[in-house]
Coordinates of C-alpha atoms and ligand atoms in Angstrom, one line a residue:
M177 CA 2.0 -25.7 -2.6
K178 CA 4.7 -25.4 -5.2
I179 CA 5.2 -21.7 -5.7
A180 CA 7.2 -19.7 -8.3
F181 CA 8.1 -16.2 -7.1
I182 CA 9.3 -13.7 -9.7
G183 CA 10.6 -10.3 -8.5
L184 CA 12.5 -10.6 -5.3
G185 CA 13.2 -6.9 -4.4
N186 CA 12.3 -5.0 -1.3
M187 CA 8.8 -6.4 -1.1
G188 CA 9.0 -9.7 -3.0
A189 CA 12.0 -11.1 -1.0
P190 CA 10.3 -11.0 2.4
M191 CA 7.0 -12.1 1.0
A192 CA 8.7 -15.2 -0.5
A193 CA 10.6 -15.9 2.6
N194 CA 7.4 -15.9 4.6
L195 CA 5.8 -18.4 2.2
A196 CA 8.9 -20.6 2.5
A197 CA 9.0 -20.4 6.2
A198 CA 5.3 -21.6 6.3
G199 CA 6.4 -24.8 4.6
H200 CA 5.6 -24.0 0.9
D201 CA 8.0 -25.1 -1.8
V202 CA 9.2 -21.8 -3.2
T203 CA 11.5 -21.3 -6.2
G204 CA 12.4 -17.7 -7.0
H205 CA 13.7 -15.8 -10.0
D206 CA 14.9 -12.2 -10.4
V207 CA 17.1 -10.5 -13.1
A208 CA 19.2 -8.9 -10.3
A209 CA 18.4 -9.8 -6.8
R210 CA 19.7 -13.0 -5.2
P211 CA 18.2 -13.1 -1.7
D212 CA 20.0 -15.4 0.9
G213 CA 18.4 -18.8 1.5
M214 CA 16.1 -18.7 -1.5
T215 CA 16.1 -21.5 -4.0
M216 CA 16.6 -19.8 -7.4
A217 CA 15.9 -20.7 -11.0
D218 CA 17.7 -19.4 -14.0
S219 CA 14.7 -18.1 -15.8
A220 CA 11.1 -17.2 -14.9
A221 CA 9.8 -20.0 -17.1
L222 CA 12.0 -22.6 -15.2
A223 CA 10.8 -21.3 -11.8
C224 CA 7.2 -22.0 -13.1
A225 CA 7.7 -25.6 -14.1
G226 CA 5.1 -27.7 -12.2
A227 CA 4.0 -24.7 -10.1
D228 CA 0.6 -24.5 -8.4
V229 CA 0.9 -20.7 -8.1
A230 CA 3.2 -18.1 -9.8
I231 CA 3.5 -14.8 -7.8
T232 CA 5.0 -11.7 -9.5
M233 CA 6.2 -8.6 -7.5
L234 CA 7.6 -6.3 -10.2
P235 CA 8.2 -2.6 -10.9
N236 CA 5.6 -1.8 -13.5
G237 CA 3.1 -2.8 -16.1
D238 CA 5.6 -3.2 -19.0
I239 CA 7.7 -5.5 -17.0
L240 CA 4.8 -7.4 -15.8
R241 CA 3.6 -7.9 -19.5
A242 CA 7.1 -9.1 -20.5
V243 CA 7.3 -11.6 -17.6
A244 CA 3.8 -12.8 -18.1
A245 CA 4.7 -13.6 -21.8
Q246 CA 7.4 -15.9 -20.4
I247 CA 5.5 -17.6 -17.6
I248 CA 2.0 -18.1 -18.9
P249 CA 3.2 -20.8 -21.4
A250 CA 5.4 -22.4 -18.8
L251 CA 2.6 -22.9 -16.1
P252 CA 0.6 -26.1 -15.9
R253 CA -3.1 -25.6 -16.9
G254 CA -5.2 -24.9 -13.7
A255 CA -2.4 -23.1 -12.0
V256 CA -3.0 -19.6 -10.6
F257 CA -1.1 -16.5 -11.8
L258 CA -1.1 -14.0 -8.9
D259 CA 0.4 -10.6 -9.6
C260 CA 1.0 -8.5 -6.4
S261 CA 2.8 -5.5 -8.2
T262 CA 1.2 -2.2 -8.5
V263 CA 0.6 -1.6 -12.1
D264 CA -1.9 0.1 -14.5
V265 CA -5.4 -1.4 -14.6
Q266 CA -5.1 -2.2 -18.3
S267 CA -1.9 -4.1 -17.9
A268 CA -3.7 -6.1 -15.1
R269 CA -6.7 -6.8 -17.3
D270 CA -4.7 -7.8 -20.4
V271 CA -2.4 -10.2 -18.5
A272 CA -5.3 -11.8 -16.8
A273 CA -7.1 -12.3 -20.1
D274 CA -4.0 -14.0 -21.5
A275 CA -3.6 -16.2 -18.5
R276 CA -7.3 -17.2 -18.6
A277 CA -7.0 -18.0 -22.3
A278 CA -4.2 -20.4 -21.4
G279 CA -6.4 -22.2 -18.9
L280 CA -4.9 -20.5 -15.8
G281 CA -6.5 -18.7 -12.9
A282 CA -5.6 -15.0 -12.7
L283 CA -5.6 -12.5 -9.9
D284 CA -4.4 -8.9 -9.5
A285 CA -3.6 -8.4 -5.9
P286 CA -1.6 -5.2 -5.1
V287 CA -0.8 -4.6 -1.5
S288 CA -0.6 -1.9 1.0
G289 CA 1.5 -2.1 4.1
G290 CA 5.0 -1.4 2.6
I291 CA 8.3 -3.2 3.3
G292 CA 7.4 -3.5 7.1
G293 CA 4.2 -5.2 6.2
A294 CA 5.9 -7.6 3.7
Q295 CA 8.5 -8.6 6.4
G296 CA 6.0 -9.0 9.2
G297 CA 3.3 -10.7 7.0
T298 CA 0.9 -8.0 7.7
L299 CA 0.1 -6.7 4.2
T300 CA -3.4 -5.9 2.9
F301 CA -4.2 -7.4 -0.4
M302 CA -6.8 -5.8 -2.8
V303 CA -7.7 -8.5 -5.1
G304 CA -9.4 -8.7 -8.6
G305 CA -10.2 -11.9 -10.4
D306 CA -12.4 -14.9 -10.2
A307 CA -13.6 -16.5 -7.0
D308 CA -12.0 -20.0 -7.6
A309 CA -8.5 -18.4 -8.0
F310 CA -9.2 -16.2 -4.9
A311 CA -10.1 -19.3 -2.9
T312 CA -6.8 -21.0 -4.1
A313 CA -4.7 -18.0 -3.2
K314 CA -6.5 -17.2 0.2
P315 CA -4.0 -19.5 2.3
L316 CA -1.1 -17.6 0.8
F317 CA -2.7 -14.2 1.5
D318 CA -3.1 -15.3 5.1
I319 CA 0.6 -16.0 5.4
M320 CA 1.8 -12.9 3.6
G321 CA -0.8 -10.5 5.0
Q322 CA -3.5 -9.9 7.6
K323 CA -6.4 -9.0 5.2
A324 CA -7.4 -9.8 1.6
V325 CA -10.4 -8.1 0.1
H326 CA -12.0 -9.5 -3.0
C327 CA -12.9 -6.4 -5.0
G328 CA -14.5 -8.0 -8.1
P329 CA -13.3 -9.0 -11.5
S330 CA -9.7 -8.6 -12.9
G331 CA -8.3 -5.1 -12.7
N332 CA -10.4 -4.2 -9.7
G333 CA -7.6 -4.8 -7.2
Q334 CA -5.5 -2.2 -9.0
A335 CA -8.5 0.0 -9.2
A336 CA -9.0 -0.1 -5.4
K337 CA -5.3 0.5 -4.8
I338 CA -5.0 3.6 -6.9
C339 CA -8.3 5.1 -5.7
N340 CA -7.2 4.6 -2.1
N341 CA -3.7 6.1 -2.7
M342 CA -5.2 9.0 -4.6
I343 CA -7.2 9.8 -1.4
L344 CA -4.0 9.4 0.7
G345 CA -1.9 11.7 -1.6
V346 CA -4.5 14.4 -1.6
T347 CA -5.1 14.1 2.1
M348 CA -1.4 14.2 3.0
I349 CA -1.0 17.4 1.0
A350 CA -4.0 19.0 2.6
T351 CA -2.7 18.0 6.1
C352 CA 0.8 19.5 5.3
E353 CA -0.4 22.8 3.9
A354 CA -2.8 23.2 6.8
F355 CA 0.1 22.7 9.3
A356 CA 2.2 25.2 7.3
L357 CA -0.7 27.8 7.4
A358 CA -1.2 27.1 11.1
D359 CA 2.5 27.8 11.7
K360 CA 2.2 31.2 10.0
L361 CA -0.8 32.0 12.0
G362 CA 1.0 31.3 15.3
L363 CA -1.0 28.1 16.0
D364 CA 1.0 25.6 18.1
R365 CA 1.4 22.2 16.2
Q366 CA 0.3 20.2 19.2
A367 CA -2.8 22.3 19.6
M368 CA -3.4 21.9 15.9
F369 CA -3.1 18.1 16.2
D370 CA -5.3 18.0 19.3
V371 CA -8.1 19.9 17.6
V372 CA -7.9 18.3 14.1
S373 CA -7.4 14.8 15.2
T374 CA -10.7 14.8 17.0
S375 CA -12.6 17.1 14.6
S376 CA -14.0 16.9 11.1
G377 CA -10.6 17.5 9.5
S378 CA -9.2 14.3 11.0
S379 CA -7.8 11.7 8.7
W380 CA -5.3 8.7 8.8
T381 CA -2.6 11.2 7.7
M382 CA -3.2 13.4 10.7
N383 CA -4.2 10.7 13.3
A384 CA -1.9 7.8 12.5
Y385 CA 0.9 9.2 10.3
C386 CA 1.3 12.8 11.4
P387 CA 3.7 14.8 9.2
A388 CA 4.8 17.1 12.1
P389 CA 7.8 15.8 14.1
G390 CA 7.1 15.2 17.8
V391 CA 3.3 15.4 17.4
G392 CA 0.9 12.4 17.4
P393 CA 2.0 8.8 17.3
K394 CA 5.6 8.0 16.0
S395 CA 5.8 8.4 12.2
P396 CA 8.6 9.0 9.5
A397 CA 8.6 12.7 10.5
D398 CA 10.2 11.6 13.8
N399 CA 13.0 9.8 11.8
G400 CA 14.0 12.7 9.6
Y401 CA 11.4 11.8 7.1
A402 CA 13.2 8.6 6.0
P403 CA 10.5 6.3 4.4
G404 CA 8.1 4.8 5.3
F405 CA 6.3 5.3 2.1
A406 CA 8.6 7.2 -0.3
A407 CA 7.4 10.2 -2.2
D408 CA 8.6 8.5 -5.4
L409 CA 6.1 5.6 -4.8
M410 CA 3.3 8.0 -4.1
L411 CA 4.2 9.7 -7.4
K412 CA 4.1 6.4 -9.2
D413 CA 0.5 5.6 -7.7
L414 CA -0.8 9.1 -8.4
R415 CA 0.4 8.8 -12.1
L416 CA -1.4 5.4 -12.4
S417 CA -4.6 7.0 -11.0
Q418 CA -4.3 9.8 -13.5
D419 CA -3.7 7.3 -16.4
A420 CA -6.8 5.5 -15.3
A421 CA -8.9 8.6 -14.9
R422 CA -8.0 9.6 -18.5
A423 CA -8.8 6.1 -19.8
A424 CA -12.1 6.0 -17.9
D425 CA -13.0 9.7 -18.6
A426 CA -13.3 10.5 -14.9
D427 CA -12.9 14.1 -13.5
T428 CA -10.2 14.0 -10.7
P429 CA -8.9 17.6 -10.3
M430 CA -7.5 17.0 -6.8
G431 CA -5.7 13.8 -7.9
L432 CA -4.2 15.8 -10.7
A433 CA -3.0 18.5 -8.5
A434 CA -1.5 16.1 -6.0
M435 CA 0.3 14.3 -8.8
N436 CA 1.7 17.6 -10.0
L437 CA 2.9 18.6 -6.6
Y438 CA 4.6 15.2 -6.0
R439 CA 6.2 15.3 -9.4
T440 CA 7.7 18.8 -8.7
F441 CA 8.7 17.6 -5.2
V442 CA 10.5 14.4 -6.5
E443 CA 11.8 15.5 -9.8
D444 CA 12.7 19.3 -9.3
E445 CA 13.2 19.5 -5.6
D446 CA 14.6 17.3 -2.7
G447 CA 11.8 14.9 -2.4
A448 CA 13.3 11.8 -4.1
G449 CA 14.0 9.2 -1.4
R450 CA 12.2 11.0 1.3
D451 CA 8.9 9.9 2.9
F452 CA 5.8 11.3 1.3
S453 CA 5.0 13.3 4.5
A454 CA 8.1 15.5 3.9
M455 CA 5.7 17.7 2.1
L456 CA 5.4 19.5 5.3
P457 CA 9.0 20.9 5.5
R458 CA 8.5 21.7 1.8
F459 CA 5.4 23.8 2.4
E460 CA 7.1 25.3 5.6
G461 CA 9.9 26.8 3.5
R462 CA 7.6 28.3 0.8
H463 CA 5.7 31.6 0.4
R464 CA 2.5 32.3 -1.4
G465 CA 3.4 32.8 -5.0
Ligands
NAD697 P1 12.0 -3.3 -6.1 O1 12.5 -2.5 -7.3 O2 12.8 -3.4 -4.8 O3 11.8 -4.9 -6.7 C1 11.4 -5.3 -7.9 C2 12.3 -6.5 -8.3 O4 11.9 -6.9 -9.7 C3 13.8 -6.2 -8.4 O5 14.5 -7.0 -7.6 C4 14.1 -6.4 -9.9 O6 15.4 -6.9 -10.2 C5 13.1 -7.4 -10.3 N1 12.8 -7.5 -11.8 C6 12.7 -6.4 -12.6 N2 12.5 -6.9 -13.9 C7 12.4 -8.2 -13.8 C8 12.3 -9.3 -14.7 N3 12.0 -9.0 -16.1 N4 12.2 -10.5 -14.3 C9 12.4 -10.8 -13.0 N5 12.6 -9.9 -12.0 C10 12.6 -8.6 -12.4 O7 10.5 -2.9 -6.0 P2 9.6 -3.2 -4.6 O8 9.7 -2.1 -3.6 O9 9.8 -4.6 -4.1 O10 8.1 -3.0 -5.3 C11 7.6 -4.1 -6.1 C12 6.1 -3.7 -6.4 O11 5.4 -3.5 -5.2 C13 6.0 -2.3 -7.1 O12 5.1 -2.5 -8.2 C14 5.6 -1.4 -6.1 O13 4.8 -0.3 -6.6 C15 4.8 -2.2 -5.2 N6 4.8 -1.7 -3.8 C16 5.9 -1.3 -3.2 C17 5.8 -0.9 -1.8 C18 7.0 -0.4 -1.0 O14 6.8 0.2 0.0 N7 8.1 -0.7 -1.5 C19 4.5 -0.8 -1.2 C20 3.4 -1.2 -1.9 C21 3.5 -1.7 -3.2

């Protein structure tokens, strides 16, 4: 396929490289990044000329809207506009509606798996949009990832992503504060792990991504809390889930508490640039207020 790839940052560059390595004809565009070995166009619109699929991997919904306004008129009718960025549900729905009105297929397909998943082609895609566009994009998902779940109409990919990450943020905080309490009660961290990881308090954050160094499988905690999944990105996703909860009139008190804790950690403390599991050393150093 002829593919335009807009947004060649930490995630987009390796995803585009994997598509090119699989034999697709990929033309990239980015306002700043110039990855080695990638054929580049001078504008997003030029990259889209004659493309079968345009993929975007951009920082936020406002930038997605701006890029969509450039590329929707430039794509041939029948092409698919595939946005893989993590953005607010409303931006995803609005951009998809504009694309459909121009005779394009539209998919929102945010990912989980991070930079390692993008490099290794093992991302998971959560996809909203129509079935025909999903079928067109499926071979591309199979190159860039290991799993693509069709979640329903436009916006539902973003909805699945922010609901998942709201659970993840809340659960990581619960796991970290429980470790900090266990410390103060004199409970050994290995014993804590051995019990909880096989009991009803178990979770992915305990069992697969344990925030305590030297305990459980290898995780960012064993690497000085270098990300991994940065606390800044967790804060972004928790903000998106709170925006969505406000718009949909959903009551999400734990998501709100998690957002406020990550905001304090990233903006007022030393959390920026650290893995989101670095909440454990944060709680360790604190006292009941
Ligand atoms: P990044 O900042 O490394 O890359 C974004 C790229 O978009 C940059 O190269 C930037 O120059 C480019 N860009 C900005 N405005 C542009 C424009 N108008 N036209 C063309 N290019 C433009 O970010 P990233 O880590 O690659 O993340 C991309 C998206 O993936 C985000 O929405 C993020 O939330 C999501 N995501 C990231 C991770 C991760 O671990 N990094 C994991 C899952 C999802």
